[in-house]
């Protein structure tokens, strides 16, 4: 799964790497992004790619009482086409979510959970595959979820799931171009990213508390 991540990249780099036409003014580095918070995403319409903030935790349009609904932070890519909460979004409301690392927790023999930071060896930012929806009854009308897939080798040592990650423009273009690329044609994009491209290290348990959002969250524990 994916329940926490970071974004510590300057807007100029994000705009260039992801060919963004619009970028929000309100941007700051984040070291411990958590569910229900606004996260930086991008959608594409009529060839224009614009970034903005959407709250993390999908509340489908058909939910009548959002306060009684548990926001969906992840969606399994293998079964997303079967689920009422997601299947109506696959061919019209796809987005990407920007990150430069994410956290996962490994259970130790004594029952404690050890947090790891996972990132690309290149140190470059990447995009999670996402879906978004609009519910006018919700406090935050526009919400999103992150698609997941089976873990690659490096992450299997920590957890059996990982987010679907895009690193190249071809994959991103296909994912965002809902007019020309139906989801049925994109199932190959749901594969785990190559293990050889990734690194991980143990970080402090301060990331367990969502109120901690500073550089200490990403410092390695030696």
PDB file of C-alpha atoms in Angstrom:
ATOM      1  CA  UNK A   1       0.000   0.000   0.000  1.00  0.00           C
ATOM      2  CA  UNK A   2       1.009   3.646   0.151  1.00  0.00           C
ATOM      3  CA  UNK A   3       0.098   5.563   3.290  1.00  0.00           C
ATOM      4  CA  UNK A   4       2.736   8.282   3.549  1.00  0.00           C
ATOM      5  CA  UNK A   5       5.121  10.038   1.153  1.00  0.00           C
ATOM      6  CA  UNK A   6       7.278  13.103   0.548  1.00  0.00           C
ATOM      7  CA  UNK A   7       7.705  15.872  -2.007  1.00  0.00           C
ATOM      8  CA  UNK A   8      10.837  18.000  -1.612  1.00  0.00           C
ATOM      9  CA  UNK A   9      11.412  19.190  -5.165  1.00  0.00           C
ATOM     10  CA  UNK A  10      11.395  22.762  -6.458  1.00  0.00           C
ATOM     11  CA  UNK A  11       8.418  23.733  -8.664  1.00  0.00           C
ATOM     12  CA  UNK A  12      10.685  24.548 -11.600  1.00  0.00           C
ATOM     13  CA  UNK A  13      11.998  20.987 -11.676  1.00  0.00           C
ATOM     14  CA  UNK A  14       8.498  19.517 -11.469  1.00  0.00           C
ATOM     15  CA  UNK A  15       7.205  21.775 -14.239  1.00  0.00           C
ATOM     16  CA  UNK A  16      10.065  20.849 -16.552  1.00  0.00           C
ATOM     17  CA  UNK A  17      10.147  17.114 -15.865  1.00  0.00           C
ATOM     18  CA  UNK A  18       6.381  16.628 -16.088  1.00  0.00           C
ATOM     19  CA  UNK A  19       5.625  19.210 -18.810  1.00  0.00           C
ATOM     20  CA  UNK A  20       3.187  21.144 -16.635  1.00  0.00           C
ATOM     21  CA  UNK A  21       1.356  24.108 -18.130  1.00  0.00           C
ATOM     22  CA  UNK A  22      -0.100  25.368 -14.849  1.00  0.00           C
ATOM     23  CA  UNK A  23       1.289  25.165 -11.306  1.00  0.00           C
ATOM     24  CA  UNK A  24      -0.266  26.371  -8.033  1.00  0.00           C
ATOM     25  CA  UNK A  25       1.173  29.343  -6.174  1.00  0.00           C
ATOM     26  CA  UNK A  26       0.838  27.724  -2.748  1.00  0.00           C
ATOM     27  CA  UNK A  27       3.678  25.189  -2.693  1.00  0.00           C
ATOM     28  CA  UNK A  28       6.014  24.044   0.066  1.00  0.00           C
ATOM     29  CA  UNK A  29       8.300  21.107   0.703  1.00  0.00           C
ATOM     30  CA  UNK A  30       6.590  18.206   2.465  1.00  0.00           C
ATOM     31  CA  UNK A  31       8.409  15.501   4.415  1.00  0.00           C
ATOM     32  CA  UNK A  32       5.467  13.513   5.791  1.00  0.00           C
ATOM     33  CA  UNK A  33       2.376  13.734   3.601  1.00  0.00           C
ATOM     34  CA  UNK A  34      -0.554  11.843   5.103  1.00  0.00           C
ATOM     35  CA  UNK A  35      -4.078  10.759   4.127  1.00  0.00           C
ATOM     36  CA  UNK A  36      -6.865  13.394   4.178  1.00  0.00           C
ATOM     37  CA  UNK A  37      -4.304  16.132   3.432  1.00  0.00           C
ATOM     38  CA  UNK A  38      -4.163  18.076   0.144  1.00  0.00           C
ATOM     39  CA  UNK A  39      -1.616  16.556  -2.234  1.00  0.00           C
ATOM     40  CA  UNK A  40      -0.132  17.890  -5.456  1.00  0.00           C
ATOM     41  CA  UNK A  41      -1.656  16.199  -8.494  1.00  0.00           C
ATOM     42  CA  UNK A  42      -1.986  16.829 -12.219  1.00  0.00           C
ATOM     43  CA  UNK A  43      -4.671  16.181 -14.809  1.00  0.00           C
ATOM     44  CA  UNK A  44      -4.693  16.716 -18.550  1.00  0.00           C
ATOM     45  CA  UNK A  45      -7.435  18.241 -20.676  1.00  0.00           C
ATOM     46  CA  UNK A  46      -7.289  19.285 -24.312  1.00  0.00           C
ATOM     47  CA  UNK A  47      -3.552  18.759 -24.325  1.00  0.00           C
ATOM     48  CA  UNK A  48      -2.938  21.054 -21.340  1.00  0.00           C
ATOM     49  CA  UNK A  49      -1.453  19.568 -18.190  1.00  0.00           C
ATOM     50  CA  UNK A  50      -2.230  21.426 -14.979  1.00  0.00           C
ATOM     51  CA  UNK A  51      -1.163  20.770 -11.415  1.00  0.00           C
ATOM     52  CA  UNK A  52      -3.201  21.524  -8.309  1.00  0.00           C
ATOM     53  CA  UNK A  53      -4.105  20.232  -4.884  1.00  0.00           C
ATOM     54  CA  UNK A  54      -6.627  17.446  -4.268  1.00  0.00           C
ATOM     55  CA  UNK A  55      -7.411  15.868  -0.904  1.00  0.00           C
ATOM     56  CA  UNK A  56      -6.028  12.372  -0.478  1.00  0.00           C
ATOM     57  CA  UNK A  57      -8.713   9.795   0.294  1.00  0.00           C
ATOM     58  CA  UNK A  58     -11.361   9.156  -2.351  1.00  0.00           C
ATOM     59  CA  UNK A  59     -15.004   9.832  -1.544  1.00  0.00           C
ATOM     60  CA  UNK A  60     -17.021   8.622  -4.567  1.00  0.00           C
ATOM     61  CA  UNK A  61     -19.611  10.898  -6.132  1.00  0.00           C
ATOM     62  CA  UNK A  62     -22.466   8.581  -5.139  1.00  0.00           C
ATOM     63  CA  UNK A  63     -21.733   8.668  -1.383  1.00  0.00           C
ATOM     64  CA  UNK A  64     -24.621  10.539   0.262  1.00  0.00           C
ATOM     65  CA  UNK A  65     -23.156  10.855   3.769  1.00  0.00           C
ATOM     66  CA  UNK A  66     -19.409  11.518   3.402  1.00  0.00           C
ATOM     67  CA  UNK A  67     -18.947  11.893   7.158  1.00  0.00           C
ATOM     68  CA  UNK A  68     -19.850   8.203   7.501  1.00  0.00           C
ATOM     69  CA  UNK A  69     -17.500   7.115   4.708  1.00  0.00           C
ATOM     70  CA  UNK A  70     -13.884   6.052   5.249  1.00  0.00           C
ATOM     71  CA  UNK A  71     -11.813   7.790   2.544  1.00  0.00           C
ATOM     72  CA  UNK A  72     -10.087   5.363   0.189  1.00  0.00           C
ATOM     73  CA  UNK A  73      -6.386   6.214   0.088  1.00  0.00           C
ATOM     74  CA  UNK A  74      -5.392   3.241  -2.116  1.00  0.00           C
ATOM     75  CA  UNK A  75      -6.948   1.163  -4.890  1.00  0.00           C
ATOM     76  CA  UNK A  76      -5.623  -2.244  -5.961  1.00  0.00           C
ATOM     77  CA  UNK A  77      -4.836  -1.995  -9.677  1.00  0.00           C
ATOM     78  CA  UNK A  78      -5.600  -5.695 -10.229  1.00  0.00           C
ATOM     79  CA  UNK A  79      -9.236  -5.334  -9.139  1.00  0.00           C
ATOM     80  CA  UNK A  80      -9.924  -1.622  -9.621  1.00  0.00           C
ATOM     81  CA  UNK A  81     -12.156  -2.336 -12.633  1.00  0.00           C
ATOM     82  CA  UNK A  82     -14.448  -4.454 -10.438  1.00  0.00           C
ATOM     83  CA  UNK A  83     -15.022  -1.986  -7.607  1.00  0.00           C
ATOM     84  CA  UNK A  84     -17.997   0.382  -7.571  1.00  0.00           C
ATOM     85  CA  UNK A  85     -15.889   3.108  -5.985  1.00  0.00           C
ATOM     86  CA  UNK A  86     -13.377   3.164  -8.849  1.00  0.00           C
ATOM     87  CA  UNK A  87     -14.582   1.560 -12.078  1.00  0.00           C
ATOM     88  CA  UNK A  88     -16.529   4.611 -13.262  1.00  0.00           C
ATOM     89  CA  UNK A  89     -13.345   6.715 -12.996  1.00  0.00           C
ATOM     90  CA  UNK A  90     -10.977   4.561 -15.025  1.00  0.00           C
ATOM     91  CA  UNK A  91     -11.770   6.088 -18.404  1.00  0.00           C
ATOM     92  CA  UNK A  92     -12.497   9.676 -17.413  1.00  0.00           C
ATOM     93  CA  UNK A  93     -10.864  10.721 -14.131  1.00  0.00           C
ATOM     94  CA  UNK A  94      -7.240   9.654 -14.064  1.00  0.00           C
ATOM     95  CA  UNK A  95      -4.519  11.773 -12.492  1.00  0.00           C
ATOM     96  CA  UNK A  96      -0.896  11.622 -11.413  1.00  0.00           C
ATOM     97  CA  UNK A  97       0.351  12.441  -7.919  1.00  0.00           C
ATOM     98  CA  UNK A  98       3.822  13.884  -7.397  1.00  0.00           C
ATOM     99  CA  UNK A  99       6.366  12.447  -4.938  1.00  0.00           C
ATOM    100  CA  UNK A 100      10.077  11.942  -4.499  1.00  0.00           C
ATOM    101  CA  UNK A 101       9.869   9.133  -1.930  1.00  0.00           C
ATOM    102  CA  UNK A 102       7.384   7.163   0.127  1.00  0.00           C
ATOM    103  CA  UNK A 103       7.429   5.398   3.466  1.00  0.00           C
ATOM    104  CA  UNK A 104       6.636   1.811   4.320  1.00  0.00           C
ATOM    105  CA  UNK A 105       6.774  -0.033   7.621  1.00  0.00           C
ATOM    106  CA  UNK A 106       8.347  -3.452   8.242  1.00  0.00           C
ATOM    107  CA  UNK A 107       7.233  -5.618  11.132  1.00  0.00           C
ATOM    108  CA  UNK A 108      10.152  -6.709  13.292  1.00  0.00           C
ATOM    109  CA  UNK A 109      10.385  -9.975  15.217  1.00  0.00           C
ATOM    110  CA  UNK A 110       9.474  -8.206  18.463  1.00  0.00           C
ATOM    111  CA  UNK A 111       6.321  -6.740  16.927  1.00  0.00           C
ATOM    112  CA  UNK A 112       7.580  -3.212  16.360  1.00  0.00           C
ATOM    113  CA  UNK A 113       7.185  -1.494  12.996  1.00  0.00           C
ATOM    114  CA  UNK A 114      10.337  -0.110  11.404  1.00  0.00           C
ATOM    115  CA  UNK A 115       9.806   2.793   8.951  1.00  0.00           C
ATOM    116  CA  UNK A 116      11.701   2.847   5.658  1.00  0.00           C
ATOM    117  CA  UNK A 117      12.074   5.626   3.145  1.00  0.00           C
ATOM    118  CA  UNK A 118      11.948   4.346  -0.463  1.00  0.00           C
ATOM    119  CA  UNK A 119      13.073   6.423  -3.454  1.00  0.00           C
ATOM    120  CA  UNK A 120      14.678   6.326  -6.904  1.00  0.00           C
ATOM    121  CA  UNK A 121      18.435   5.891  -7.098  1.00  0.00           C
ATOM    122  CA  UNK A 122      18.453   8.890  -9.421  1.00  0.00           C
ATOM    123  CA  UNK A 123      16.899  11.003  -6.597  1.00  0.00           C
ATOM    124  CA  UNK A 124      14.449  12.350  -9.173  1.00  0.00           C
ATOM    125  CA  UNK A 125      10.753  12.888  -8.498  1.00  0.00           C
ATOM    126  CA  UNK A 126       8.189  10.482  -9.903  1.00  0.00           C
ATOM    127  CA  UNK A 127       4.429  10.159 -10.286  1.00  0.00           C
ATOM    128  CA  UNK A 128       1.944   7.816  -8.661  1.00  0.00           C
ATOM    129  CA  UNK A 129      -0.969   6.626 -10.800  1.00  0.00           C
ATOM    130  CA  UNK A 130      -4.155   8.073  -9.325  1.00  0.00           C
ATOM    131  CA  UNK A 131      -7.911   8.397  -9.755  1.00  0.00           C
ATOM    132  CA  UNK A 132     -10.034  11.339  -8.679  1.00  0.00           C
ATOM    133  CA  UNK A 133     -13.714  12.021  -8.138  1.00  0.00           C
ATOM    134  CA  UNK A 134     -16.031  14.869  -7.172  1.00  0.00           C
ATOM    135  CA  UNK A 135     -18.644  14.746  -4.406  1.00  0.00           C
ATOM    136  CA  UNK A 136     -20.446  18.016  -3.720  1.00  0.00           C
ATOM    137  CA  UNK A 137     -21.740  16.719  -0.385  1.00  0.00           C
ATOM    138  CA  UNK A 138     -18.217  16.326   0.934  1.00  0.00           C
ATOM    139  CA  UNK A 139     -16.322  18.978   2.883  1.00  0.00           C
ATOM    140  CA  UNK A 140     -13.557  18.688   0.287  1.00  0.00           C
ATOM    141  CA  UNK A 141     -15.448  18.064  -2.979  1.00  0.00           C
ATOM    142  CA  UNK A 142     -12.516  16.735  -5.025  1.00  0.00           C
ATOM    143  CA  UNK A 143     -10.626  13.729  -3.665  1.00  0.00           C
ATOM    144  CA  UNK A 144      -8.220  11.115  -5.026  1.00  0.00           C
ATOM    145  CA  UNK A 145      -6.681   7.704  -4.442  1.00  0.00           C
ATOM    146  CA  UNK A 146      -3.329   6.092  -5.306  1.00  0.00           C
ATOM    147  CA  UNK A 147      -3.233   2.856  -7.295  1.00  0.00           C
ATOM    148  CA  UNK A 148      -1.116   0.013  -5.953  1.00  0.00           C
ATOM    149  CA  UNK A 149       0.442  -3.134  -7.361  1.00  0.00           C
ATOM    150  CA  UNK A 150       2.463  -6.087  -6.110  1.00  0.00           C
ATOM    151  CA  UNK A 151       5.790  -5.140  -4.566  1.00  0.00           C
ATOM    152  CA  UNK A 152       9.056  -5.473  -6.437  1.00  0.00           C
ATOM    153  CA  UNK A 153      11.987  -7.317  -4.889  1.00  0.00           C
ATOM    154  CA  UNK A 154      13.433  -4.412  -2.926  1.00  0.00           C
ATOM    155  CA  UNK A 155      10.076  -3.550  -1.350  1.00  0.00           C
ATOM    156  CA  UNK A 156       9.018  -7.157  -0.710  1.00  0.00           C
ATOM    157  CA  UNK A 157      11.524  -7.125   2.132  1.00  0.00           C
ATOM    158  CA  UNK A 158       9.327  -4.515   3.812  1.00  0.00           C
ATOM    159  CA  UNK A 159       5.780  -4.918   2.429  1.00  0.00           C
ATOM    160  CA  UNK A 160       3.911  -6.946  -0.197  1.00  0.00           C
ATOM    161  CA  UNK A 161       2.354  -3.929  -1.949  1.00  0.00           C
ATOM    162  CA  UNK A 162       3.683  -0.724  -3.487  1.00  0.00           C
ATOM    163  CA  UNK A 163       2.265   2.244  -5.413  1.00  0.00           C
ATOM    164  CA  UNK A 164       2.105   2.214  -9.199  1.00  0.00           C
ATOM    165  CA  UNK A 165       4.954   4.537 -10.189  1.00  0.00           C
ATOM    166  CA  UNK A 166       5.537   6.355 -13.483  1.00  0.00           C
ATOM    167  CA  UNK A 167       8.984   7.704 -14.344  1.00  0.00           C
ATOM    168  CA  UNK A 168       8.758   8.293 -18.095  1.00  0.00           C
ATOM    169  CA  UNK A 169       6.736  10.700 -20.190  1.00  0.00           C
ATOM    170  CA  UNK A 170       5.262   8.021 -22.454  1.00  0.00           C
ATOM    171  CA  UNK A 171       3.534   6.259 -19.563  1.00  0.00           C
ATOM    172  CA  UNK A 172       2.356   9.544 -18.045  1.00  0.00           C
ATOM    173  CA  UNK A 173       0.972  10.764 -21.362  1.00  0.00           C
ATOM    174  CA  UNK A 174      -1.000   7.567 -21.873  1.00  0.00           C
ATOM    175  CA  UNK A 175      -2.336   7.598 -18.331  1.00  0.00           C
ATOM    176  CA  UNK A 176      -3.487  11.211 -18.445  1.00  0.00           C
ATOM    177  CA  UNK A 177      -4.881  11.103 -21.968  1.00  0.00           C
ATOM    178  CA  UNK A 178      -8.248   9.572 -21.120  1.00  0.00           C
ATOM    179  CA  UNK A 179      -9.722  10.567 -24.489  1.00  0.00           C
ATOM    180  CA  UNK A 180      -7.373   8.353 -26.504  1.00  0.00           C
ATOM    181  CA  UNK A 181      -6.261   5.630 -24.102  1.00  0.00           C
ATOM    182  CA  UNK A 182      -8.905   3.526 -22.303  1.00  0.00           C
ATOM    183  CA  UNK A 183      -7.831   1.754 -19.140  1.00  0.00           C
ATOM    184  CA  UNK A 184      -8.076  -1.659 -20.807  1.00  0.00           C
ATOM    185  CA  UNK A 185      -5.089  -0.699 -22.959  1.00  0.00           C
ATOM    186  CA  UNK A 186      -2.991   0.412 -19.991  1.00  0.00           C
ATOM    187  CA  UNK A 187      -2.894  -2.623 -17.734  1.00  0.00           C
ATOM    188  CA  UNK A 188       0.801  -3.143 -18.521  1.00  0.00           C
ATOM    189  CA  UNK A 189       1.490   0.207 -16.850  1.00  0.00           C
ATOM    190  CA  UNK A 190       0.271  -1.253 -13.563  1.00  0.00           C
ATOM    191  CA  UNK A 191       3.393  -3.411 -13.184  1.00  0.00           C
ATOM    192  CA  UNK A 192       5.834  -2.712 -10.327  1.00  0.00           C
ATOM    193  CA  UNK A 193       8.764  -0.477 -11.141  1.00  0.00           C
ATOM    194  CA  UNK A 194      12.137  -2.196 -11.553  1.00  0.00           C
ATOM    195  CA  UNK A 195      13.871  -2.986  -8.245  1.00  0.00           C
ATOM    196  CA  UNK A 196      17.220  -1.929  -9.701  1.00  0.00           C
ATOM    197  CA  UNK A 197      15.960   1.641  -9.946  1.00  0.00           C
ATOM    198  CA  UNK A 198      15.167   1.984  -6.250  1.00  0.00           C
ATOM    199  CA  UNK A 199      16.838   2.351  -2.876  1.00  0.00           C
ATOM    200  CA  UNK A 200      15.622   2.333   0.719  1.00  0.00           C
ATOM    201  CA  UNK A 201      16.863   3.045   4.220  1.00  0.00           C
ATOM    202  CA  UNK A 202      15.523   3.081   7.764  1.00  0.00           C
ATOM    203  CA  UNK A 203      14.271   6.392   9.141  1.00  0.00           C
ATOM    204  CA  UNK A 204      13.212   7.612  12.564  1.00  0.00           C
ATOM    205  CA  UNK A 205       9.895   6.634  14.116  1.00  0.00           C
ATOM    206  CA  UNK A 206       9.034  10.326  14.222  1.00  0.00           C
ATOM    207  CA  UNK A 207       7.374   9.767  10.831  1.00  0.00           C
ATOM    208  CA  UNK A 208       4.709   7.758  12.673  1.00  0.00           C
ATOM    209  CA  UNK A 209       3.261  11.043  13.886  1.00  0.00           C
ATOM    210  CA  UNK A 210       1.722  13.050  11.051  1.00  0.00           C
ATOM    211  CA  UNK A 211       2.383  16.284  12.948  1.00  0.00           C
ATOM    212  CA  UNK A 212       6.085  15.780  12.283  1.00  0.00           C
ATOM    213  CA  UNK A 213       6.787  17.237   8.856  1.00  0.00           C
ATOM    214  CA  UNK A 214      10.406  18.346   8.605  1.00  0.00           C
ATOM    215  CA  UNK A 215      13.801  17.252   7.308  1.00  0.00           C
ATOM    216  CA  UNK A 216      14.376  14.948  10.285  1.00  0.00           C
ATOM    217  CA  UNK A 217      11.716  12.624   8.831  1.00  0.00           C
ATOM    218  CA  UNK A 218      13.957  11.686   5.911  1.00  0.00           C
ATOM    219  CA  UNK A 219      17.261  11.402   7.761  1.00  0.00           C
ATOM    220  CA  UNK A 220      18.667   7.837   7.644  1.00  0.00           C
ATOM    221  CA  UNK A 221      19.156   5.903  10.839  1.00  0.00           C
ATOM    222  CA  UNK A 222      22.713   4.581  10.770  1.00  0.00           C
TER     223      UNK A 222
END
